[in-house]
Coordinates of C-alpha atoms and ligand atoms in Angstrom, one line a residue:
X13 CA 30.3 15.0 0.7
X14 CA 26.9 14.9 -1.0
X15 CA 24.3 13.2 1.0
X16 CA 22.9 10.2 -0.3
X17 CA 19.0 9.7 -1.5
X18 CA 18.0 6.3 -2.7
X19 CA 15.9 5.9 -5.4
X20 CA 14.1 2.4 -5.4
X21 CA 13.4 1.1 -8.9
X22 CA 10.0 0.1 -9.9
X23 CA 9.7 0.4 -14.0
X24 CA 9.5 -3.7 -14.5
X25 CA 7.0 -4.3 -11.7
X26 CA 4.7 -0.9 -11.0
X27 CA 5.9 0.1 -14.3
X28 CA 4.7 -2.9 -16.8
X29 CA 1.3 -4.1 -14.6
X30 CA -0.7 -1.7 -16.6
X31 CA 0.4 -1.9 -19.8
X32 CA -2.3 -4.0 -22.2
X33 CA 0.0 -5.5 -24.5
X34 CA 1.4 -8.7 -23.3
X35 CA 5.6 -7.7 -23.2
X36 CA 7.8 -10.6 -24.0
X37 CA 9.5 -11.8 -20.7
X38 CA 12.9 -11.6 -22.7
X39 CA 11.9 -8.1 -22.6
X40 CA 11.5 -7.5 -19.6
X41 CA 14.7 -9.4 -18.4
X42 CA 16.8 -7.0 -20.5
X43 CA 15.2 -3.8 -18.7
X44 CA 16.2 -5.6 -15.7
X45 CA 19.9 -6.2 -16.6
X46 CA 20.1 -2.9 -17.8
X47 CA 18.8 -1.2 -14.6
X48 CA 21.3 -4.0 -12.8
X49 CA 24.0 -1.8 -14.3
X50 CA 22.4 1.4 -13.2
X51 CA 24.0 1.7 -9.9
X52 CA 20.5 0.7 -7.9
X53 CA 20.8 -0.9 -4.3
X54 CA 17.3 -2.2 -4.9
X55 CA 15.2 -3.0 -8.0
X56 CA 11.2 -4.1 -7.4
X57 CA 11.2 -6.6 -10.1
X58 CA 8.0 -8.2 -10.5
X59 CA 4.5 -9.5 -8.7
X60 CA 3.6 -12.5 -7.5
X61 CA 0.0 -11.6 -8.0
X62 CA -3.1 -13.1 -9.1
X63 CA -2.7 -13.8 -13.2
X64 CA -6.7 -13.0 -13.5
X65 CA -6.2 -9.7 -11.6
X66 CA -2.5 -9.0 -13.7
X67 CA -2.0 -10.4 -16.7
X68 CA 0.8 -8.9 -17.6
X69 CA 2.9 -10.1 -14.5
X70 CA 2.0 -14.0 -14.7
X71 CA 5.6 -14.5 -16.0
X72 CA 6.9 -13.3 -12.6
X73 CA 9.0 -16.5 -11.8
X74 CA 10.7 -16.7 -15.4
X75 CA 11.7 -13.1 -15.2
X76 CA 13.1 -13.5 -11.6
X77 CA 14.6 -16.5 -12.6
X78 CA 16.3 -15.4 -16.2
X79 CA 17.8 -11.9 -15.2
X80 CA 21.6 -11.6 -14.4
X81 CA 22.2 -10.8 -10.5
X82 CA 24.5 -7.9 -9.3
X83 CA 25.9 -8.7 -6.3
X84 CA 25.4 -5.3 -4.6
X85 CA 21.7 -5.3 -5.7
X86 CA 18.6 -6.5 -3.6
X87 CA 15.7 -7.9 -5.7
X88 CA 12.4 -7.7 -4.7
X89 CA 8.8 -8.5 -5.5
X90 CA 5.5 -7.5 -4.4
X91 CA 3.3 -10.3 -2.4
X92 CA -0.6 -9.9 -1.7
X93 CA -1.1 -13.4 0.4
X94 CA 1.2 -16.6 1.1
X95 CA 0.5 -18.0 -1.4
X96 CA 2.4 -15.0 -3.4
X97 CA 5.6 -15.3 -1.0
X98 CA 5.8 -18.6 -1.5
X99 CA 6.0 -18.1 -5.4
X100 CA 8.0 -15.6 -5.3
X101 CA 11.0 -17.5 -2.5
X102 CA 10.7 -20.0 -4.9
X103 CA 11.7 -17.6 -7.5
X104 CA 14.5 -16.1 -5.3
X105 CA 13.1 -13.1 -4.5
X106 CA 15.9 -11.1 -2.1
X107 CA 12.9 -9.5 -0.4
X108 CA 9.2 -9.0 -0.5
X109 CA 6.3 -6.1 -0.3
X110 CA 3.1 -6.0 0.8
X111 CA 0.7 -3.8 -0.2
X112 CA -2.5 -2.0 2.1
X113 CA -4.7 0.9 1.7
X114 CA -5.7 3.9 3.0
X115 CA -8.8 4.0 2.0
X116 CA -11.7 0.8 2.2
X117 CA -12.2 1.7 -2.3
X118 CA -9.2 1.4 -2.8
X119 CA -8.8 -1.4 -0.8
X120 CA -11.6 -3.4 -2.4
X121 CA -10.6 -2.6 -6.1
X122 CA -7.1 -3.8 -5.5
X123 CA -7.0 -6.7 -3.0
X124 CA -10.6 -7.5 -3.5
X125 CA -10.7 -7.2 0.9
X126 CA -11.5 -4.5 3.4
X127 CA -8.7 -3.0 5.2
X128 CA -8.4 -4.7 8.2
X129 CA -8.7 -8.5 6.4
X130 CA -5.8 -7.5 4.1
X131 CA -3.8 -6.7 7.4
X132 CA -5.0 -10.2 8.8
X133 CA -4.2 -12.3 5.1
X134 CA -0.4 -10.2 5.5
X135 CA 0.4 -11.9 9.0
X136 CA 1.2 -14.8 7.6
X137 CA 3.6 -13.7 5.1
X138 CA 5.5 -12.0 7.8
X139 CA 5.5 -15.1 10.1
X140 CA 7.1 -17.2 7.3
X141 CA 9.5 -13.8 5.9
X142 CA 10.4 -13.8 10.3
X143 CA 11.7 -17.5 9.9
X144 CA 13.3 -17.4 6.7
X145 CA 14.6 -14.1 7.5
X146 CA 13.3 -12.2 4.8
X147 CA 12.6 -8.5 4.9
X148 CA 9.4 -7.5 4.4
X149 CA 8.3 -3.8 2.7
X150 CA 5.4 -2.2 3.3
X151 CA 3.0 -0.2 0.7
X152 CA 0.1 2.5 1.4
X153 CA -2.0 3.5 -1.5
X154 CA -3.8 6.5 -2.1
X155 CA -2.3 8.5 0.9
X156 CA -3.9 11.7 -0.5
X157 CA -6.7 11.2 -2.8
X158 CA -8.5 8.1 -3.4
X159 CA -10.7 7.1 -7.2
X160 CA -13.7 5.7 -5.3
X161 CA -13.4 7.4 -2.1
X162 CA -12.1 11.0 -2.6
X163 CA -9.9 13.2 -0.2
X164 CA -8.3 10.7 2.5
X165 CA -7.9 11.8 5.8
X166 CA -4.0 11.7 7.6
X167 CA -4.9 10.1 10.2
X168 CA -6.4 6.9 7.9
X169 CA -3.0 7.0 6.4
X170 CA -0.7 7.2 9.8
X171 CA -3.3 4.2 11.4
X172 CA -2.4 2.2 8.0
X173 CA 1.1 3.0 8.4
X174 CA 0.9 1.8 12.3
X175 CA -0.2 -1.1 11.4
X176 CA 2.3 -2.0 8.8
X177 CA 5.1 -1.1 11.8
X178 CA 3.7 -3.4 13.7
X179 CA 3.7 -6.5 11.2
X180 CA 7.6 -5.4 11.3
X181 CA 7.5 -3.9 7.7
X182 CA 11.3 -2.5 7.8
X183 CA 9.9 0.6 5.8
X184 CA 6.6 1.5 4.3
X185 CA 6.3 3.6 1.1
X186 CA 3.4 6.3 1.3
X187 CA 1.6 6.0 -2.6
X188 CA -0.1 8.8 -4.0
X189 CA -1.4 6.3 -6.5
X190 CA -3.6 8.5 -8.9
X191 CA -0.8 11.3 -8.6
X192 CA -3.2 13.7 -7.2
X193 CA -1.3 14.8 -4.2
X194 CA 0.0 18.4 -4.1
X195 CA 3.0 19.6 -1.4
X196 CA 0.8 20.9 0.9
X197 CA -1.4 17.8 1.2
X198 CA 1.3 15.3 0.9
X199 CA 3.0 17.8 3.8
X200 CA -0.2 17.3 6.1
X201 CA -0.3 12.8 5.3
X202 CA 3.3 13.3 6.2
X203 CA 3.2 15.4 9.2
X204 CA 0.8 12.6 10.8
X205 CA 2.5 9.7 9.9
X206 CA 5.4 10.9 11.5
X207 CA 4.0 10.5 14.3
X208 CA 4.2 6.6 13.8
X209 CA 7.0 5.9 12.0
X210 CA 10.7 7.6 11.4
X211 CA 11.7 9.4 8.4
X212 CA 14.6 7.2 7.7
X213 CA 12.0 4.2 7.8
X214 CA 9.7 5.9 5.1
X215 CA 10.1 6.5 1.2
X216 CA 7.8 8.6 -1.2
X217 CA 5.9 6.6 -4.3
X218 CA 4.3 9.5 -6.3
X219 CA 2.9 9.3 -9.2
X220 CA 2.7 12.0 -12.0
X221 CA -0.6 12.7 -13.3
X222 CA -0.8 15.9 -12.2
X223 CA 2.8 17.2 -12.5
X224 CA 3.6 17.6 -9.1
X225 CA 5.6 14.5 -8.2
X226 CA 9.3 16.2 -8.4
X227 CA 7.4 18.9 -6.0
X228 CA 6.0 16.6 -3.4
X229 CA 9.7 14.8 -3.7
X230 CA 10.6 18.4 -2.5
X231 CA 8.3 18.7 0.8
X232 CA 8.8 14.9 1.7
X233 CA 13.0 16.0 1.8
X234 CA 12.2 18.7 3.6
X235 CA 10.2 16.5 6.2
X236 CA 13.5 14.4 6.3
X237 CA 12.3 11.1 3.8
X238 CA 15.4 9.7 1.7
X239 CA 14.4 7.0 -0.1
X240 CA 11.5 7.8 -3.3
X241 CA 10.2 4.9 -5.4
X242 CA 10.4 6.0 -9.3
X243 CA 10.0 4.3 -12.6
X244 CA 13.0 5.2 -15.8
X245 CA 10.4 6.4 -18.3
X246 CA 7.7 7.5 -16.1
X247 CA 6.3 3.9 -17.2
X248 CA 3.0 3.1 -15.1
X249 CA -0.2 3.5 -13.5
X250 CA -2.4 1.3 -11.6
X251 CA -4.7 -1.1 -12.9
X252 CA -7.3 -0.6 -10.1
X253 CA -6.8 3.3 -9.9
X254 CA -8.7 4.5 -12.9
X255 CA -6.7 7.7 -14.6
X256 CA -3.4 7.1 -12.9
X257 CA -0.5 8.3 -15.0
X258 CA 3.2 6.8 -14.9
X259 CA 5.1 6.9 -11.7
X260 CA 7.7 9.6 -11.8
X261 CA 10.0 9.7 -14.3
X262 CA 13.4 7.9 -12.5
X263 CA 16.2 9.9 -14.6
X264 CA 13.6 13.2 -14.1
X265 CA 13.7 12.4 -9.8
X266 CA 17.8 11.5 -10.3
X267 CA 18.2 15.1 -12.4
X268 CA 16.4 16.6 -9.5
X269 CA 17.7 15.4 -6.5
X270 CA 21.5 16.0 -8.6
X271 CA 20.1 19.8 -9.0
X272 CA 19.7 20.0 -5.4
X273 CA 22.7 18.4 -4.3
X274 CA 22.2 15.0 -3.2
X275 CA 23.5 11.9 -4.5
X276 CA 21.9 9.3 -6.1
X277 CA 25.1 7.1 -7.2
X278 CA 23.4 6.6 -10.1
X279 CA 24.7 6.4 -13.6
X280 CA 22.8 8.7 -16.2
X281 CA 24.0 7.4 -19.0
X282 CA 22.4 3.8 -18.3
X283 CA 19.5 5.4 -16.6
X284 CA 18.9 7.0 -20.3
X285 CA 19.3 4.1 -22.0
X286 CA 17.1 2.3 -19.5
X287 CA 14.3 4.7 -20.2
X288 CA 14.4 4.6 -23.3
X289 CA 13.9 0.6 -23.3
X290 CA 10.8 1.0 -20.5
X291 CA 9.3 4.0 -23.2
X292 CA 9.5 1.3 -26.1
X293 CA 7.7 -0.7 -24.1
X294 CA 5.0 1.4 -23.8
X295 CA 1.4 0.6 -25.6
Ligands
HMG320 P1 -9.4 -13.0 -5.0 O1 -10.0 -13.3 -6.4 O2 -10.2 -12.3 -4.0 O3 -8.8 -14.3 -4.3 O4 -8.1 -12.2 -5.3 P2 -8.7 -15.8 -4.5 O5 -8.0 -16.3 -3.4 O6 -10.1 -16.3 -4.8 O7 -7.9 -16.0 -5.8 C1 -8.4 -16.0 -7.1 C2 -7.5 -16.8 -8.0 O8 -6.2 -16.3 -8.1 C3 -7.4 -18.3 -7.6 O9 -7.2 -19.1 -8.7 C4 -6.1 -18.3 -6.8 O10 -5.5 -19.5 -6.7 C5 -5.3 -17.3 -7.6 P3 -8.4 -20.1 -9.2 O11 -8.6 -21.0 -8.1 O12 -9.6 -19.2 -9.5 O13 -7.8 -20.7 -10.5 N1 -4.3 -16.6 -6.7 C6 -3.0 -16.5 -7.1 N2 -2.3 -16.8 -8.2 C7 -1.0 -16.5 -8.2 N3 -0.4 -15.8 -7.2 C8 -1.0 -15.4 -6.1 C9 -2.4 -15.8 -6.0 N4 -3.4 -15.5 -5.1 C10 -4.5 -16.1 -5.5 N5 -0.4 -14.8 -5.1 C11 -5.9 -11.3 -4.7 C12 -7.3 -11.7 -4.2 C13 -5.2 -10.6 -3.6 C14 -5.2 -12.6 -5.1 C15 -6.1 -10.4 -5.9 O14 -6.9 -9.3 -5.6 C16 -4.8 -9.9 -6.5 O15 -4.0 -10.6 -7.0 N6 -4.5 -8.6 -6.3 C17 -3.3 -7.9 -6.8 C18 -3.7 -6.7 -7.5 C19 -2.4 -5.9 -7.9 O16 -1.4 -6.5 -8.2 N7 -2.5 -4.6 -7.9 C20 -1.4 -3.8 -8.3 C21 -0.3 -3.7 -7.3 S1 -0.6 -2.5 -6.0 C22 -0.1 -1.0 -6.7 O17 0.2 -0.9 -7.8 C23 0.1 0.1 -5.7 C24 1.5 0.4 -5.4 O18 2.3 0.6 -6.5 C25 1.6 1.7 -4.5 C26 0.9 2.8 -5.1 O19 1.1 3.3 -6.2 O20 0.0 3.3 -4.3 C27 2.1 -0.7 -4.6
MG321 MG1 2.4 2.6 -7.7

C-alpha cells in the first residue's frame, strides 16, 4: 500500500490574507465547502487576527461559523494573542496555530514584537488551549531567507522550533515565507531542527516564488517530513513579506507526491474545481 502524505489546506486563510480586494465572505464559505469535499483531514480556515493588520480576514467568525462541517475534517485557525483564541473558540475553531519567527524582521513586521515576547504573549493561548483541550500548531517563518534580515542561520530556526516544542505545539510547520529556499538550504534548516523535534511532528510550508517548492517538498521527504502545507491555486503570499508569491500550488504538490508514489487520499477532480474557485478569486 501507498504510504500516506498529508497535505494541510491553507487557500482560505494563507491563501486570501493578501489579496487587496475585499472577497465576499459567501465566497469564501463556498471554497471552504468545496475543499470540505476534497478529502482533507485538516483545512486552515481563517485568522483571528488584528482587522487593522488583515483586512481581508476580519470576517473570520462568520466564515467559521457559515461553512458546512465534514465530520472527518479538523478546522483550524491561526491565533497571534488570547485575545485571537478566544475569538476564534467562540467561533468553533477545531484547533488553533500560532505563528513565530526566525528571524527578529520578520518578527517585527508580522507580530509587531521581538522574538522572545511573541513566545511569552503565546503562553497564554496554550494555558487556556491545555484546559479546554485544544491542540495547538506551531508556525516558523522565514526558515531560510528573511525580506529585512537576509540568509537565516539553522540554528535560529531549530532554537525557534525548541521553543514551540516546549509550549507543547503538537507540530510546527517550518515556512519559507518569501519562497526563497532552495533543496540544499532547506536540507541544512532541516538537518538542525531535527535535532529538536521528530519528522513525524514537522510539516513543510513553502512558498513558490522562486519555483522550487515541489523540489524542496522533495529533500524534506527524503529527510522523513509527511505532512506539507499548500494552497489549491497557488493562492497567497504574505502581507508582511514583501515579494512573496502564492504558496504551492495544492493540486501541483498532490500531482507530485501521486508521481512519486504516495498517497494523498485526495480527490483531483474537486481539488480542480477548488482551484479554479481560489484563482477566480484572485486580484
Ligand atoms: P499591535 O498593534 O501591536 O497590538 O498588533 P495591539 O494589542 O495594540 O492591537 C491593535 C488593535 O488590534 C487593537 O484594537 C486590538 O484590540 C486589536 P484597537 O484598540 O486599536 O481598536 N486586536 C485584535 N483584534 C482582533 N483579533 C485579535 C486582536 N489582537 C489585537 N486577535 C497583533 C499585534 C499581533 C495583534 C498584530 O500584529 C497582528 O494581528 N498580526 C497578525 C499578522 C498576520 O496575520 N500575518 C499573517 C499571518 S502569518 C503568515 O502568513 C506566515 C505563515 O503563513 C507561515 C509562513 O508562510 O511563513 C503562518
Ligand atoms: Mg505562508
Amino acid at each position: 500500500m501507498a504510504e500516506f502524505v498529508e497535505i494541510f489546506e491553507m487557500a482560505p486563510r494563507d491563501g486570501l490574507q493578501n489579496e487587496k480586494r475585499l472577497i465576499p465572505t459567501a465566497d469564501k464559505i463556498a471554497l471552504v465547502d468545496c475543499l470540505s469535499r476534497a478529502g482533507f483531514r485538516r483545512i486552515e480556515v481563517t485568522s483571528f487576527v488584528s482587522p487593522k493588520w488583515v483586512p481581508q480576514m476580519a470576517d473570520a467568525a462568520e466564515v467559521l461559523a457559515g461553512i458546512a462541517r465534514a465530520p472527518s475534517v479538523r478546522y483550524a485557525a491561526l491565533t497571534p494573542n488570547l485575545k485571537g483564541y478566544q475569538a476564534a473558540r467562540a467561533a468553533g475553531a477545531d484547533e488553533v496555530a500560532i505563528f513565530a519567527s526566525a528571524s527578529e524582521g520578520f518578527s517585527r513586521a508580522n507580530l509587531n514584537c521581538s522574538i522572545n515576547e511573541s513566545i511569552e504573549r503565546f503562553l497564554p493561548i496554550i494555558e487556556a488551549a491545555r484546559l479546554d483541550q485544544v491542540r495547538v500548531r506551531g508556525y516558523v517563518s522565514v526558515v531560510t531567507d528573511c525580506p529585512f534580515d537576509g540568509a537565516v542561520a539553522p540554528g535560529a530556526v531549530a532554537r525557534v522550533v525548541a521553543a514551540l516544542r516546549d509550549l507543547g505545539c503538537y507540530e510546527v510547520s517550518l515556512g519559507d515565507t518569501i519562497g526563497q529556499g532552495r533543496p540544499e538550504t532547506i536540507t541544512a534548516m532541516l538537518r538542525a531542527v531535527l535535532d529538536e523535534m521528530p519528522a513525524q511532528s514537522l510539516a513543510g510550508h513553502y512558498h513558490d516564488t522562486a519555483g522550487r517548492a515541489l523540489d524542496n517538498i522533495e529533500a524534506s521527504l527524503a529527510l522523513g517530513l509527511r505532512v506539507f502545507d499548500a494552497a489549491v491555486g497557488g493562492l497567497g503570499g504574505c502581507p508582511y513579506a514583501p515579494g512573496a508569491a502564492g504558496n504551492v500550488a495544492t493540486e501541483a504538490v498532490d500531482a507530485r507526491l501521486r508521481a512519486l508514489g504516495y498517497d494523498t487520499g485526495l480527490k483531483a477532480a474537486v481539488l480542480a474545481e477548488a482551484a479554479a474557485l481560489a484563482r477566480g478569486m484572485r486580484g
